Coordinates of C-alpha atoms and ligand atoms in Angstrom, one line a residue:
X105 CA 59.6 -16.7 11.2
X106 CA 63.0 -15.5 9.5
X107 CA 64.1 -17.4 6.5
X108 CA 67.5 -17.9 8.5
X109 CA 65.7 -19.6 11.5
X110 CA 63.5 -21.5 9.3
X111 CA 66.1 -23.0 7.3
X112 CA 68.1 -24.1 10.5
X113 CA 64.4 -25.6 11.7
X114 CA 64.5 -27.8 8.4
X115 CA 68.1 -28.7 9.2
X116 CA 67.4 -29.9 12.3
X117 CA 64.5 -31.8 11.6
X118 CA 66.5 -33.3 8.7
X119 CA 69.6 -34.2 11.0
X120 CA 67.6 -37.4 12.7
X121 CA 66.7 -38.8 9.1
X122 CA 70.0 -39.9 8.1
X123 CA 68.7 -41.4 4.9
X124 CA 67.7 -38.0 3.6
X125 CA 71.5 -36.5 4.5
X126 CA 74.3 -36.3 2.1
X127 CA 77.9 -35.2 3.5
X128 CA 79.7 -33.9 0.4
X129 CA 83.0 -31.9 -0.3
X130 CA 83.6 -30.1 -3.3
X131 CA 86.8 -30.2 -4.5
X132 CA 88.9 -28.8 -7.6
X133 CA 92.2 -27.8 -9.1
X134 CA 92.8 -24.1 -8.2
X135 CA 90.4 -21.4 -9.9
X136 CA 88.0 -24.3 -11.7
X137 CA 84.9 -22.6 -10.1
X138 CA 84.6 -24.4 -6.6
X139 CA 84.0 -21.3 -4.9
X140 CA 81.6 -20.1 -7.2
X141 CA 79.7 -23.1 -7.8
X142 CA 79.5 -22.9 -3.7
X143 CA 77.7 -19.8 -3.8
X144 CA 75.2 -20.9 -6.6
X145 CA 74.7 -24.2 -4.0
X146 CA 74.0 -21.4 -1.2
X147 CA 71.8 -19.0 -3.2
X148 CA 70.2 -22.2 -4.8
X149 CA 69.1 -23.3 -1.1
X150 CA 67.9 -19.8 -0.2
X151 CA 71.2 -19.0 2.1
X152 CA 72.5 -15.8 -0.1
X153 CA 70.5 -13.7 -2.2
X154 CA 71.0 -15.0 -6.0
X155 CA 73.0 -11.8 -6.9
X156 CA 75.6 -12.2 -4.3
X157 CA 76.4 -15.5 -5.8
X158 CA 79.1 -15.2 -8.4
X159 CA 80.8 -12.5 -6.3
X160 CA 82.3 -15.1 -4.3
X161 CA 81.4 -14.1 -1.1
X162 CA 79.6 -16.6 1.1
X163 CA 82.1 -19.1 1.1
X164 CA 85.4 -16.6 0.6
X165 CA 86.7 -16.5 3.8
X166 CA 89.3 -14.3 4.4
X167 CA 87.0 -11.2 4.0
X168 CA 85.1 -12.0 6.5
X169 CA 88.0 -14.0 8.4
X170 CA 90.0 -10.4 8.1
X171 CA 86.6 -8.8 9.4
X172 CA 85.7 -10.9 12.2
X173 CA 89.4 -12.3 13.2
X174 CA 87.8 -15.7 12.5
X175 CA 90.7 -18.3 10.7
X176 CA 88.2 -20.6 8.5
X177 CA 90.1 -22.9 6.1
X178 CA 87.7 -24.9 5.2
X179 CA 84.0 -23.1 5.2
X180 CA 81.1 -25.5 6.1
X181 CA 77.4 -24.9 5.1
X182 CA 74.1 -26.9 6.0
X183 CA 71.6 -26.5 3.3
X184 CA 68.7 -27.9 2.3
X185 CA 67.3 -29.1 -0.8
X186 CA 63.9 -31.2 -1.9
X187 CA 64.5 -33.7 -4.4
X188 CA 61.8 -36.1 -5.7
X189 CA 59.5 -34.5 -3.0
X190 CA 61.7 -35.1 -0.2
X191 CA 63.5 -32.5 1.6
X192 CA 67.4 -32.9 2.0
X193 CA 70.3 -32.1 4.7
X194 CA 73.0 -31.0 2.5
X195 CA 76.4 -30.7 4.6
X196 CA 78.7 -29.3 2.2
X197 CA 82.9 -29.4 3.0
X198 CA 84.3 -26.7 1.3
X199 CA 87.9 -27.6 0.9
X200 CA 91.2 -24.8 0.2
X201 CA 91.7 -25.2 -3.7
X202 CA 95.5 -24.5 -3.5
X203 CA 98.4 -26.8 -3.6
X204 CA 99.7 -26.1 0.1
X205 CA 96.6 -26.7 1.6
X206 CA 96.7 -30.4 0.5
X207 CA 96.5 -31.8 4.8
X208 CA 92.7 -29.9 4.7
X209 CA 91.5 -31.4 1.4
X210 CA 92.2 -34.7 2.7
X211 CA 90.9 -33.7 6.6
X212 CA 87.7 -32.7 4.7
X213 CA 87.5 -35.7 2.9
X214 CA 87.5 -37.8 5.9
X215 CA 84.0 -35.8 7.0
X216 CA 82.1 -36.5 4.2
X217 CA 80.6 -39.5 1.6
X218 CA 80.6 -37.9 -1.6
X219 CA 83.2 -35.8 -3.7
X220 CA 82.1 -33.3 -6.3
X221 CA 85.3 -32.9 -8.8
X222 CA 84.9 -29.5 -10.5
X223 CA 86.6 -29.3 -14.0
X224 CA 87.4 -26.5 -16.0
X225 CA 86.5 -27.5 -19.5
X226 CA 89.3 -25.4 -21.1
X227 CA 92.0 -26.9 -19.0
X228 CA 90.7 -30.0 -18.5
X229 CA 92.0 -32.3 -15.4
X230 CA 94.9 -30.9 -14.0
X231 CA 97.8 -32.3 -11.4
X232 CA 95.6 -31.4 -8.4
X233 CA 92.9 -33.2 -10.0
X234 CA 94.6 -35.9 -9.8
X235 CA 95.1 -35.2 -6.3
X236 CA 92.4 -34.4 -5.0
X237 CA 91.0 -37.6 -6.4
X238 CA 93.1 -39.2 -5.2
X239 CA 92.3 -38.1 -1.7
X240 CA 88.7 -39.1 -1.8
X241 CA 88.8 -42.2 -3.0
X242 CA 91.6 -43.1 -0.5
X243 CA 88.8 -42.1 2.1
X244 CA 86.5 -44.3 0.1
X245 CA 84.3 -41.2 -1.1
X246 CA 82.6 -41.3 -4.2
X247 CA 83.2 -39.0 -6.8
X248 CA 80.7 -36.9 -9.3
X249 CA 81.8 -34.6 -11.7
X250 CA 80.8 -30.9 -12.9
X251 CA 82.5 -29.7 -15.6
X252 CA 82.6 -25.4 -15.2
X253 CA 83.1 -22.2 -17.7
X254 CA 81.2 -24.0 -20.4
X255 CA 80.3 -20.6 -21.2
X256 CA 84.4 -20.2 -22.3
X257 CA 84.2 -22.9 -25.0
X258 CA 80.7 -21.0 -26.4
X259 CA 82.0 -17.5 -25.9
X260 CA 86.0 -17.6 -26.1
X261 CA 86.6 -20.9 -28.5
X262 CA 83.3 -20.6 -30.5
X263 CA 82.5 -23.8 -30.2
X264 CA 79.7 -25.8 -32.1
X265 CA 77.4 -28.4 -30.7
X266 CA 79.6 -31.6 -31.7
X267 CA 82.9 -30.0 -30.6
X268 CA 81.7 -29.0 -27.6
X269 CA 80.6 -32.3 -26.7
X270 CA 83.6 -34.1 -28.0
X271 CA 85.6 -31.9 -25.5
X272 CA 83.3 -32.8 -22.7
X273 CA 83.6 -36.3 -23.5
X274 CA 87.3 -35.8 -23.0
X275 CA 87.2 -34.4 -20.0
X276 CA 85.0 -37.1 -18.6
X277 CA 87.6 -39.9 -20.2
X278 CA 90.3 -38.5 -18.7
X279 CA 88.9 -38.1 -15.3
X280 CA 87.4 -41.5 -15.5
X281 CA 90.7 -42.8 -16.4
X282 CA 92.5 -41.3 -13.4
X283 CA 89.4 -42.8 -11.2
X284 CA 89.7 -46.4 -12.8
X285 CA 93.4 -46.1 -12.1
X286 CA 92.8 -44.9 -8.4
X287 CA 90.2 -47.9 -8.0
X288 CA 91.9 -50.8 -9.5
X289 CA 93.8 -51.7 -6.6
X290 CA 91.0 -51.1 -3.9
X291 CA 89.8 -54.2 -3.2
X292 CA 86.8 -52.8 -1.0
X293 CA 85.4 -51.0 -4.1
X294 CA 83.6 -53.6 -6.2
X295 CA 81.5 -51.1 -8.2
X296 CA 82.5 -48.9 -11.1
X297 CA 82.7 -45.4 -9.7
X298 CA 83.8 -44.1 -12.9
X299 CA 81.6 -41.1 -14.0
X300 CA 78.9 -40.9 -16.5
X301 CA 76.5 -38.9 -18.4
X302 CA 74.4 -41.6 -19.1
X303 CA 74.3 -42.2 -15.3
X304 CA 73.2 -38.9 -14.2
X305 CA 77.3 -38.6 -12.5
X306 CA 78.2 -35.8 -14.5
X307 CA 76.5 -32.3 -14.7
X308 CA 77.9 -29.6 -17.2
X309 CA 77.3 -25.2 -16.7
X310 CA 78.8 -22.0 -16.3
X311 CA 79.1 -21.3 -12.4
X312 CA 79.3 -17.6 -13.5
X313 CA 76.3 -17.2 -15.2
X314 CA 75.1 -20.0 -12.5
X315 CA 73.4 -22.1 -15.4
X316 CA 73.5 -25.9 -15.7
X317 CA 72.6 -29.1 -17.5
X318 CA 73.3 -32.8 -16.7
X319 CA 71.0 -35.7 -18.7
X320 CA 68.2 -36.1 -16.4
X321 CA 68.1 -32.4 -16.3
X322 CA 68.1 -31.9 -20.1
X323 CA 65.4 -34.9 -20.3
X324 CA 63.1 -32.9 -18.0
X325 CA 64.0 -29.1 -19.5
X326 CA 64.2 -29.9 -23.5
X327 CA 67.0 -27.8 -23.0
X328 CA 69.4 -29.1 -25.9
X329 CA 73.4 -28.4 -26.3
X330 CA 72.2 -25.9 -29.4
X331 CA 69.8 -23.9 -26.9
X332 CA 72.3 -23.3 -24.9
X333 CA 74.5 -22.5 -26.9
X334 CA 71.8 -20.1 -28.4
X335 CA 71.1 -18.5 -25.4
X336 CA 75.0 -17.8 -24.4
X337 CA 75.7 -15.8 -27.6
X338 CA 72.2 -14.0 -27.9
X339 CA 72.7 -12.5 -24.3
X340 CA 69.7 -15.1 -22.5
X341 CA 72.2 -16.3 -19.9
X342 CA 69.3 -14.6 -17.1
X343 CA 66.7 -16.9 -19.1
X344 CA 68.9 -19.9 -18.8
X345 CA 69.8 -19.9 -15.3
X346 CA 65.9 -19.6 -14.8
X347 CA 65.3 -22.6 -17.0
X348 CA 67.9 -24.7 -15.2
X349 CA 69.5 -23.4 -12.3
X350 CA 72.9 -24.4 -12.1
X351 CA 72.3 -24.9 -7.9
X352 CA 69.0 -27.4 -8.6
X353 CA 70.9 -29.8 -11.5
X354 CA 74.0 -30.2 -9.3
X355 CA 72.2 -30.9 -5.8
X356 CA 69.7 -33.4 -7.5
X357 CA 73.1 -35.3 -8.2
X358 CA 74.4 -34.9 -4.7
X359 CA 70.6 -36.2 -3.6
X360 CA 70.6 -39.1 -6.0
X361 CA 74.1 -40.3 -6.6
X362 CA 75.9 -39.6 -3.3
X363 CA 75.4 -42.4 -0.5
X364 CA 73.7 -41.6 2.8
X365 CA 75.6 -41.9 6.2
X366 CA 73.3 -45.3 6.5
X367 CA 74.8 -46.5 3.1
X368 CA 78.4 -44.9 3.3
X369 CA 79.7 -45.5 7.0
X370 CA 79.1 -49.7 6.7
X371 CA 81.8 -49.0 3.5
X372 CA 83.8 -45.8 4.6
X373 CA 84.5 -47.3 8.8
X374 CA 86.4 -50.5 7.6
X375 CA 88.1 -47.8 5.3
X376 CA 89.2 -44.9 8.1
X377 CA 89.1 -47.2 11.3
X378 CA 91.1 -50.5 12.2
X379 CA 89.8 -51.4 15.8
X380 CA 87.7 -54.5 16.7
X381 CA 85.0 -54.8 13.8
X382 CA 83.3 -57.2 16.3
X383 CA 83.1 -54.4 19.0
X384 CA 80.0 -52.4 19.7
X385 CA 81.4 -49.8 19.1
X386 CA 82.1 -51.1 15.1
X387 CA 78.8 -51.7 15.5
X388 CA 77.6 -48.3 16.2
X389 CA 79.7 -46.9 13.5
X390 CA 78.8 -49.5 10.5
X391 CA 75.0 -48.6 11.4
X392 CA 74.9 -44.9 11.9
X393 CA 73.6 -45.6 15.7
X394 CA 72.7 -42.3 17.7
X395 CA 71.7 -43.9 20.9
X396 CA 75.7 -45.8 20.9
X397 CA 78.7 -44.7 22.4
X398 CA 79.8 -41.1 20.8
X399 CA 82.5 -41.1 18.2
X400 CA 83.6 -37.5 16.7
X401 CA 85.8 -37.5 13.9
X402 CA 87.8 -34.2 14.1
X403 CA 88.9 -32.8 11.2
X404 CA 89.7 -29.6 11.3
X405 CA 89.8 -26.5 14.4
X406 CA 89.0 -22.9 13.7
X407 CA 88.8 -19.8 15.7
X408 CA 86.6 -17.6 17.0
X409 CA 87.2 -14.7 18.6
X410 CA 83.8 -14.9 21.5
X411 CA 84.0 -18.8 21.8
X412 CA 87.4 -19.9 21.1
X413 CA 88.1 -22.8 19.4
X414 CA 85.5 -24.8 17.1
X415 CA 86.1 -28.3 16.6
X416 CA 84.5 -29.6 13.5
X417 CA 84.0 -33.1 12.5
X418 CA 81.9 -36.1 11.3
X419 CA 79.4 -37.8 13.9
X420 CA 80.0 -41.9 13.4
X421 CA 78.6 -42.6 16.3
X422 CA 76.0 -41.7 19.0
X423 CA 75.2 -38.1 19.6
X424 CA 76.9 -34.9 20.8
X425 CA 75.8 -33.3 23.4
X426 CA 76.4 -30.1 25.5
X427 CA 77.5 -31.6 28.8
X428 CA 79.0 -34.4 27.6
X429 CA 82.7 -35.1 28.8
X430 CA 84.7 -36.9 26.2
X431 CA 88.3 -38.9 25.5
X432 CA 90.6 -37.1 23.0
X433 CA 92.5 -39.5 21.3
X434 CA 96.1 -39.4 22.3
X435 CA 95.8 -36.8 25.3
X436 CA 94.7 -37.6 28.7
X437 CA 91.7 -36.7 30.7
X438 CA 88.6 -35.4 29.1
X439 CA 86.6 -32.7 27.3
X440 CA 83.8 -31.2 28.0
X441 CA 81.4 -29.9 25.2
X442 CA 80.3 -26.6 25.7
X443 CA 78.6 -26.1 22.9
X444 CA 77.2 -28.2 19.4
X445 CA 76.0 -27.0 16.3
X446 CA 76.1 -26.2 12.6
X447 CA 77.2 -24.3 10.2
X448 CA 75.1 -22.1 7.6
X449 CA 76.7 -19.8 5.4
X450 CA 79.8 -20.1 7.1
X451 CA 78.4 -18.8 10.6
X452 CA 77.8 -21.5 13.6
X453 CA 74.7 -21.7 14.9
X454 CA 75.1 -22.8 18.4
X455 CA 71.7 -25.6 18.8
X456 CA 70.0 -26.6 21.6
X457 CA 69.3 -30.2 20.8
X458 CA 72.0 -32.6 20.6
X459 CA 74.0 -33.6 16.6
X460 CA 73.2 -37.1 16.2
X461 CA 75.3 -39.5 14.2
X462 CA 75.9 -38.9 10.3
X463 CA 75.6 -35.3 11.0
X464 CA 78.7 -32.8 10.6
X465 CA 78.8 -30.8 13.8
X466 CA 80.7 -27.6 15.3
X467 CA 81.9 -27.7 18.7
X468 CA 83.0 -25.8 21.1
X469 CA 84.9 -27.1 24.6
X470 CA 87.5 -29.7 22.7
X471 CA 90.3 -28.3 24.1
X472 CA 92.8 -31.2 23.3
X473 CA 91.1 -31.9 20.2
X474 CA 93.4 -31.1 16.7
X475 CA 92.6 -32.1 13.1
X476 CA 92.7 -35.8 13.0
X477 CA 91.8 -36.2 16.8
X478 CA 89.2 -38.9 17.4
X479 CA 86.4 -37.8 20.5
X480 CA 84.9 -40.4 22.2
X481 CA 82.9 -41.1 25.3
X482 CA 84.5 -44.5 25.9
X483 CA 88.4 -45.2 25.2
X484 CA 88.8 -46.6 21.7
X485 CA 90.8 -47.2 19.0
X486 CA 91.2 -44.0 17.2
X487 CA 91.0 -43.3 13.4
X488 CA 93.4 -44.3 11.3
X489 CA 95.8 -41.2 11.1
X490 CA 94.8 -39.0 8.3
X491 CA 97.3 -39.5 5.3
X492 CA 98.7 -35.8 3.6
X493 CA 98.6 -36.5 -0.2
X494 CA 101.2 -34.1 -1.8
X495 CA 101.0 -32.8 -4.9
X496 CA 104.1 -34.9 -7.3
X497 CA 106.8 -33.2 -6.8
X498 CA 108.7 -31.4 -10.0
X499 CA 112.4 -31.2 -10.1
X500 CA 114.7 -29.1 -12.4
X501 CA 117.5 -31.2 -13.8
Ligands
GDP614 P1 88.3 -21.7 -7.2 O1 89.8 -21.3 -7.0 O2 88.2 -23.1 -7.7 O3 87.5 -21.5 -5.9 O4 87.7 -20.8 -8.3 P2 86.8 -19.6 -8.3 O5 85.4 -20.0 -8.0 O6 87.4 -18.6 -7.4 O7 86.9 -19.1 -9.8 C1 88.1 -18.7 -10.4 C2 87.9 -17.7 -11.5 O8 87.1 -18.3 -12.5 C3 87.1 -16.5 -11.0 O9 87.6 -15.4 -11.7 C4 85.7 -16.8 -11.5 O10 84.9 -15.6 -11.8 C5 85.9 -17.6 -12.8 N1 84.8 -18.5 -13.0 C6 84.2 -19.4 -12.2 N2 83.3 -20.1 -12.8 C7 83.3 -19.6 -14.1 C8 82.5 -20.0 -15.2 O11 81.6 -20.8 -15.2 N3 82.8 -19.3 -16.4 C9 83.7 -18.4 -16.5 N4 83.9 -17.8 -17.7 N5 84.5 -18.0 -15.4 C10 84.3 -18.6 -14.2

């Protein structure tokens, strides 16, 4: 069997064991490393070969949108990872880095449980940072951090151990003071979502030379701030991405720290939704049900050029079918699906079996549906509408 169709095998297997799936978007100020830390995730779960990652390709879209006529703003990816001898469902969101594509970063958000904040530890947080922080934990998302170009304060700043980790240790203050901010006033999050290294919440590399570390991964290695540091100036970057794979530190994270659909949507539905929280239909939502009524969270169309439109979105509820007919929130009539499935490298892979609940599906025959639009089989109360977080706005005086 090809490695392709065996991975989508594992996905779909994976898809009806919602505690062993983690919805996650990565998201980061502009050139931070989100699309190259994508491509380590990707090569990391076998999807592109290890040298392509790095080169930005799998998750660049406009080659291959100028190539194929395809618009993808946002490219989605199933991947798979085993952690603690359990195999995962990774659904990764990636979301557009720069500032005018604000409305996806927050339609992305909406789709997923867990938000991985890449930092570049030269600049340190930055404005969109802020916001795109800010647009998770508005969706009730929980936040992990990787600080990138570690390799910059080794090779550029020449930076010894303790320096190095007192500017890390900045980084992670500052972000965690703009989370505490963000989560003071949020009465539904009781926790401490701040981030920590202690905690396992924070991972540190070089998505370049696709190397990293984070505590539990540095407990397990040996690998200590002075090897690495080491190994960057003596040329061993090949040796360390060996040791500890950037993709393998940061997905254990996503497996251990982010919440399944079975732990988020109980949280994240009172959150996005304000209907009857008696209903069945609450119900369905709060407990990840695939045999309820089918609720599709739309956030966000594309194009393709043999099947038209592909609506993509979070299952809350129930599961999708092809055949089904189905409500669009604010238009009249129904939809009928033509086609479900998932994405894997940023191609759809059309599936014969239905995309139960807490999965992330592509769909085809939603002609009504736009971002935002709410598919159900029943009329309901749709989603709150999803709120565009712009970036503060600078005036000259
Ligand atoms: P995005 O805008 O957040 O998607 O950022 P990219 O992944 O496109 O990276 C922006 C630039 O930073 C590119 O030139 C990358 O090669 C570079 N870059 C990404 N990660 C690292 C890293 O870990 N170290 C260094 N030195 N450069 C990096």
């Amino acid at each position: 069997m090809g490695r392709r169709k065996k991975i989508v095998q594992e996905c779909e297997t994976l898809m009806d064991e919602p505690e062993h799936i983690r919805n996650i978007a990565i998201a980061a100020h502009v050139d931070h490393g989100k699309t190259t830390l994508s491509d380590n995730l990707l090569a990391g779960a076998g999807m592109i070969s290890d040298e392509t990652a790095g080169e930005q390709l799998a998750m660049d879209t406009e080659e291959d949108e100028q190539e194929r006529g395809i618009t993808i703003d946002a490219a989605n990816v199933s991947m798979t990872h085993e952690y603690e001898g359990r195999n995962h469902l990774i659904n990764l969101i990636d979301t557009p880095g720069h500032v005018d594509f604000g409305g996806d970063v927050t339609r992305a958000m909406r789709a997923v449980d867990g938000a991985l904040v890449v930092v570049d530890a030269v600049e340190g947080a930055m404005p969109q940072t802020e916001t795109v922080l800010r647009q998770a934990l508005r969706e009730g998302v929980k936040p992990a951090l990787f600080i990138n170009k570690v390799d910059r304060l080794i090779n550029e700043l020449q930076e010894g151990p303790q320096e190095m980790q007192q500017r890390l240790m900045d980084v992670i203050g500052d972000v965690n003071e703009l989370i505490r901010g963000m989560t003071e006033e949020m009465d539904d999050i009781t926790e401490d979502w701040s981030v920590s290294v202690e905690e396992g919440t924070v991972a540190f590399g070089s998505a370049l030379y696709k190397w990293g570390v984070s505590m539990p991964s540095m407990e397990a290695t040996g690998i200590s701030f002075g090897d690495i540091i080491d190994m960057e100036q003596n040329d061993e970057r090949d040796e360390l991405h060996e040791r500890t794979p950037l993709s393998n530190v940061v997905l254990d994270m996503v497996a251990e720290h982010f919440p399944n659909p079975l732990t988020a949507q109980p949280f994240r539905v009172p959150r996005i939704w304000r209907g009857d929280d008696e209903s069945e239909i609450a119900e369905d939502m709060r407990t990840v049900n695939r045999e309820g009524d089918i609720v599709f969270m739309c956030t966000d169309i594309g194009m393709d050029p043999h099947a038209g439109e592909i609506a993509t979105g979070r299952v809350f509820s129930g599961t999708l079918k092809k055949g089904q007919e189905l409500f669009v929130s604010g238009t009249a009539g129904r939809n009928r699906i033509q086609s479900v499935g998932i994405y894997m490298g940023g191609e759809r892979e059309e599936l014969d079996r239905g995309v139960p609940a807490g999965n992330i599906a592509a769909v085809t025959g939603l002609k009504d549906a736009i971002a935002g639009s709410t598919v159900s089989d029943v009329e309901m109360t749709p989603f709150e509408s999803i709120e565009h977080i712009s970036e503060p706005v600078i005036t000259k005086s």
